[in-house]
Amino acid sequence: MMNPIDEEMRDMRNDKQEIIMPVADLKWEDMHPGSPQQFSVLWGDPDEGPFGMLLKQPGAGFEAGLHTHASDYHAVLVQGTWIHTVEGDSSTPTELTPGAYVFQPAWQYHNEKFPGSGDCIIYIHQLGKSDYIPKASHDSAAPSEDTQVGD
């Protein structure tokens, strides 16, 4: 009898196909009309989750504002300078440089700042569907999971 883990690994290899995407083939889309933020989906479906994307934020002091998400995400900074802070943390913010990693739990309010002069690009692996839930619209209760990017 085959070990269940070995069997699962074999099934994963048989059901998957590699994805190779040269940077020139990335399709950048505006986060929503008129937004300076852009994204390029690499895999998965942001409307359903999970998914992986590159998120391009303008530098020069752009700030996302205090917000949260309905699912956890993992992020790796690819290009630029990023300051990721969470609500209630009074420690001195750290300027993150390429290669830095952030895990952001669902429902924890946080802010993103991009102090560098050029664009900042972040790889994001989000475990649920894409959303952006601003703090101002949900001060008294947990946000709705139906709030989507672009709403």
mmCIF file of C-alpha atoms in Angstrom:
data_model
loop_
_atom_site.group_PDB
_atom_site.id
_atom_site.type_symbol
_atom_site.label_atom_id
_atom_site.label_comp_id
_atom_site.label_asym_id
_atom_site.label_seq_id
_atom_site.Cartn_x
_atom_site.Cartn_y
_atom_site.Cartn_z
ATOM 1 C CA MET A 1 0.000 0.000 0.000
ATOM 2 C CA MET A 2 1.303 3.453 -0.951
ATOM 3 C CA ASN A 3 1.890 6.073 1.741
ATOM 4 C CA PRO A 4 -1.016 8.627 1.540
ATOM 5 C CA ILE A 5 1.426 11.542 1.338
ATOM 6 C CA ASP A 6 3.327 9.908 -1.548
ATOM 7 C CA GLU A 7 0.020 9.262 -3.317
ATOM 8 C CA GLU A 8 -1.062 12.881 -2.855
ATOM 9 C CA MET A 9 2.269 14.151 -4.195
ATOM 10 C CA ARG A 10 1.959 11.871 -7.250
ATOM 11 C CA ASP A 11 -1.576 13.145 -7.905
ATOM 12 C CA MET A 12 -0.404 16.755 -7.599
ATOM 13 C CA ARG A 13 2.300 16.184 -10.212
ATOM 14 C CA ASN A 14 -0.173 14.570 -12.610
ATOM 15 C CA ASP A 15 -2.867 17.260 -12.306
ATOM 16 C CA LYS A 16 -0.714 20.360 -12.605
ATOM 17 C CA GLN A 17 1.033 22.147 -15.434
ATOM 18 C CA GLU A 18 3.849 24.633 -15.209
ATOM 19 C CA ILE A 19 3.229 28.330 -15.819
ATOM 20 C CA ILE A 20 6.008 30.350 -17.420
ATOM 21 C CA MET A 21 5.312 34.041 -17.916
ATOM 22 C CA PRO A 22 8.023 36.363 -19.205
ATOM 23 C CA VAL A 23 7.784 39.883 -17.812
ATOM 24 C CA ALA A 24 6.970 41.217 -21.290
ATOM 25 C CA ASP A 25 3.810 39.054 -21.308
ATOM 26 C CA LEU A 26 2.396 40.416 -18.043
ATOM 27 C CA LYS A 27 -1.033 42.004 -18.506
ATOM 28 C CA TRP A 28 -1.292 44.979 -16.168
ATOM 29 C CA GLU A 29 -4.812 46.173 -15.299
ATOM 30 C CA ASP A 30 -5.935 49.187 -13.305
ATOM 31 C CA MET A 31 -7.119 48.214 -9.831
ATOM 32 C CA HIS A 32 -10.252 50.236 -10.615
ATOM 33 C CA PRO A 33 -10.921 53.091 -13.078
ATOM 34 C CA GLY A 34 -8.667 56.061 -12.354
ATOM 35 C CA SER A 35 -6.567 54.164 -9.788
ATOM 36 C CA PRO A 36 -2.782 54.602 -9.856
ATOM 37 C CA GLN A 37 -2.497 50.978 -8.676
ATOM 38 C CA GLN A 38 -2.201 48.131 -11.173
ATOM 39 C CA PHE A 39 -2.177 44.354 -10.900
ATOM 40 C CA SER A 40 -1.274 41.366 -13.034
ATOM 41 C CA VAL A 41 -2.844 38.016 -12.135
ATOM 42 C CA LEU A 42 -0.297 35.203 -12.401
ATOM 43 C CA TRP A 43 -2.497 32.268 -11.414
ATOM 44 C CA GLY A 44 -5.878 31.505 -9.886
ATOM 45 C CA ASP A 45 -9.017 33.622 -9.867
ATOM 46 C CA PRO A 46 -9.128 36.851 -7.831
ATOM 47 C CA ASP A 47 -12.955 36.779 -7.882
ATOM 48 C CA GLU A 48 -13.029 33.385 -6.154
ATOM 49 C CA GLY A 49 -9.567 32.827 -4.655
ATOM 50 C CA PRO A 50 -6.992 31.641 -4.040
ATOM 51 C CA PHE A 51 -4.778 33.517 -6.485
ATOM 52 C CA GLY A 52 -1.347 35.022 -7.008
ATOM 53 C CA MET A 53 -0.666 38.433 -8.500
ATOM 54 C CA LEU A 54 1.873 41.157 -8.899
ATOM 55 C CA LEU A 55 0.648 44.443 -7.435
ATOM 56 C CA LYS A 56 2.239 47.622 -8.781
ATOM 57 C CA GLN A 57 2.011 50.634 -6.462
ATOM 58 C CA PRO A 58 3.271 54.081 -7.391
ATOM 59 C CA GLY A 59 6.164 55.367 -5.295
ATOM 60 C CA ALA A 60 6.741 58.976 -4.257
ATOM 61 C CA GLY A 61 4.863 58.625 -0.988
ATOM 62 C CA PHE A 62 1.718 56.839 -2.217
ATOM 63 C CA GLU A 63 -0.307 55.482 0.712
ATOM 64 C CA ALA A 64 -3.063 52.848 0.482
ATOM 65 C CA GLY A 65 -4.928 53.925 3.636
ATOM 66 C CA LEU A 66 -5.975 51.794 6.600
ATOM 67 C CA HIS A 67 -7.792 48.710 5.291
ATOM 68 C CA THR A 68 -8.241 44.968 5.743
ATOM 69 C CA HIS A 69 -9.017 41.813 3.749
ATOM 70 C CA ALA A 70 -11.358 38.870 4.351
ATOM 71 C CA SER A 71 -8.559 36.330 3.906
ATOM 72 C CA ASP A 72 -4.892 35.961 4.799
ATOM 73 C CA TYR A 73 -2.193 36.827 2.314
ATOM 74 C CA HIS A 74 1.536 36.267 1.903
ATOM 75 C CA ALA A 75 3.601 38.915 0.115
ATOM 76 C CA VAL A 76 7.163 39.295 -1.148
ATOM 77 C CA LEU A 77 8.534 42.650 -2.229
ATOM 78 C CA VAL A 78 9.995 42.400 -5.738
ATOM 79 C CA GLN A 79 10.890 46.030 -6.470
ATOM 80 C CA GLY A 80 10.914 49.340 -4.603
ATOM 81 C CA THR A 81 10.527 50.339 -0.963
ATOM 82 C CA TRP A 82 7.510 49.337 1.125
ATOM 83 C CA ILE A 83 6.393 50.257 4.643
ATOM 84 C CA HIS A 84 3.736 47.854 5.957
ATOM 85 C CA THR A 85 2.161 48.816 9.300
ATOM 86 C CA VAL A 86 -0.700 47.334 11.317
ATOM 87 C CA GLU A 87 -3.279 49.099 13.430
ATOM 88 C CA GLY A 88 -2.252 49.371 17.061
ATOM 89 C CA ASP A 89 1.461 48.708 16.498
ATOM 90 C CA SER A 90 3.370 51.725 17.839
ATOM 91 C CA SER A 91 6.856 50.434 16.986
ATOM 92 C CA THR A 92 8.994 52.327 14.485
ATOM 93 C CA PRO A 93 7.995 51.262 10.948
ATOM 94 C CA THR A 94 10.601 49.371 8.931
ATOM 95 C CA GLU A 95 11.360 50.240 5.320
ATOM 96 C CA LEU A 96 11.240 46.933 3.468
ATOM 97 C CA THR A 97 13.477 46.299 0.466
ATOM 98 C CA PRO A 98 13.279 43.678 -2.328
ATOM 99 C CA GLY A 99 13.106 40.145 -0.999
ATOM 100 C CA ALA A 100 11.257 41.148 2.201
ATOM 101 C CA TYR A 101 8.318 38.936 3.242
ATOM 102 C CA VAL A 102 5.019 39.918 4.910
ATOM 103 C CA PHE A 103 2.243 37.654 6.208
ATOM 104 C CA GLN A 104 -0.979 39.611 6.716
ATOM 105 C CA PRO A 105 -3.777 37.890 8.681
ATOM 106 C CA ALA A 106 -7.373 38.384 7.607
ATOM 107 C CA TRP A 107 -9.362 41.134 9.347
ATOM 108 C CA GLN A 108 -6.289 42.909 10.730
ATOM 109 C CA TYR A 109 -6.297 46.534 9.638
ATOM 110 C CA HIS A 110 -3.048 47.648 8.030
ATOM 111 C CA ASN A 111 -1.601 50.389 5.848
ATOM 112 C CA GLU A 112 0.863 50.404 2.968
ATOM 113 C CA LYS A 113 3.236 53.272 2.192
ATOM 114 C CA PHE A 114 5.636 53.476 -0.734
ATOM 115 C CA PRO A 115 8.276 56.138 -0.050
ATOM 116 C CA GLY A 116 10.660 55.357 -2.924
ATOM 117 C CA SER A 117 10.816 57.383 -6.109
ATOM 118 C CA GLY A 118 9.874 54.506 -8.442
ATOM 119 C CA ASP A 119 7.069 51.989 -8.655
ATOM 120 C CA CYS A 120 6.855 49.290 -6.009
ATOM 121 C CA ILE A 121 5.990 45.752 -7.123
ATOM 122 C CA ILE A 122 4.789 43.142 -4.639
ATOM 123 C CA TYR A 123 3.988 39.476 -5.265
ATOM 124 C CA ILE A 124 0.820 38.568 -3.341
ATOM 125 C CA HIS A 125 -0.488 35.053 -2.701
ATOM 126 C CA GLN A 126 -3.988 35.575 -1.308
ATOM 127 C CA LEU A 127 -5.846 32.616 0.134
ATOM 128 C CA GLY A 128 -9.339 33.945 -0.640
ATOM 129 C CA LYS A 129 -10.895 36.280 -3.152
ATOM 130 C CA SER A 130 -9.512 39.732 -3.814
ATOM 131 C CA ASP A 131 -10.923 42.505 -1.659
ATOM 132 C CA TYR A 132 -10.059 45.881 -0.152
ATOM 133 C CA ILE A 133 -12.092 46.909 2.885
ATOM 134 C CA PRO A 134 -11.345 50.460 4.053
ATOM 135 C CA LYS A 135 -11.323 51.131 7.795
ATOM 136 C CA ALA A 136 -13.553 54.197 7.531
ATOM 137 C CA SER A 137 -16.441 52.173 6.093
ATOM 138 C CA HIS A 138 -16.337 49.476 8.786
ATOM 139 C CA ASP A 139 -15.390 51.091 12.086
ATOM 140 C CA SER A 140 -18.148 49.431 14.077
ATOM 141 C CA ALA A 141 -18.338 45.899 12.677
ATOM 142 C CA ALA A 142 -16.452 43.256 10.727
ATOM 143 C CA PRO A 143 -16.427 44.016 7.006
ATOM 144 C CA SER A 144 -18.586 42.231 4.510
ATOM 145 C CA GLU A 145 -16.842 39.515 2.535
ATOM 146 C CA ASP A 146 -18.640 40.865 -0.543
ATOM 147 C CA THR A 147 -16.577 44.068 -0.660
ATOM 148 C CA GLN A 148 -14.398 43.687 -3.753
ATOM 149 C CA VAL A 149 -11.525 45.552 -5.296
ATOM 150 C CA GLY A 150 -13.016 48.156 -7.563
ATOM 151 C CA ASP A 151 -16.329 48.461 -5.663
#
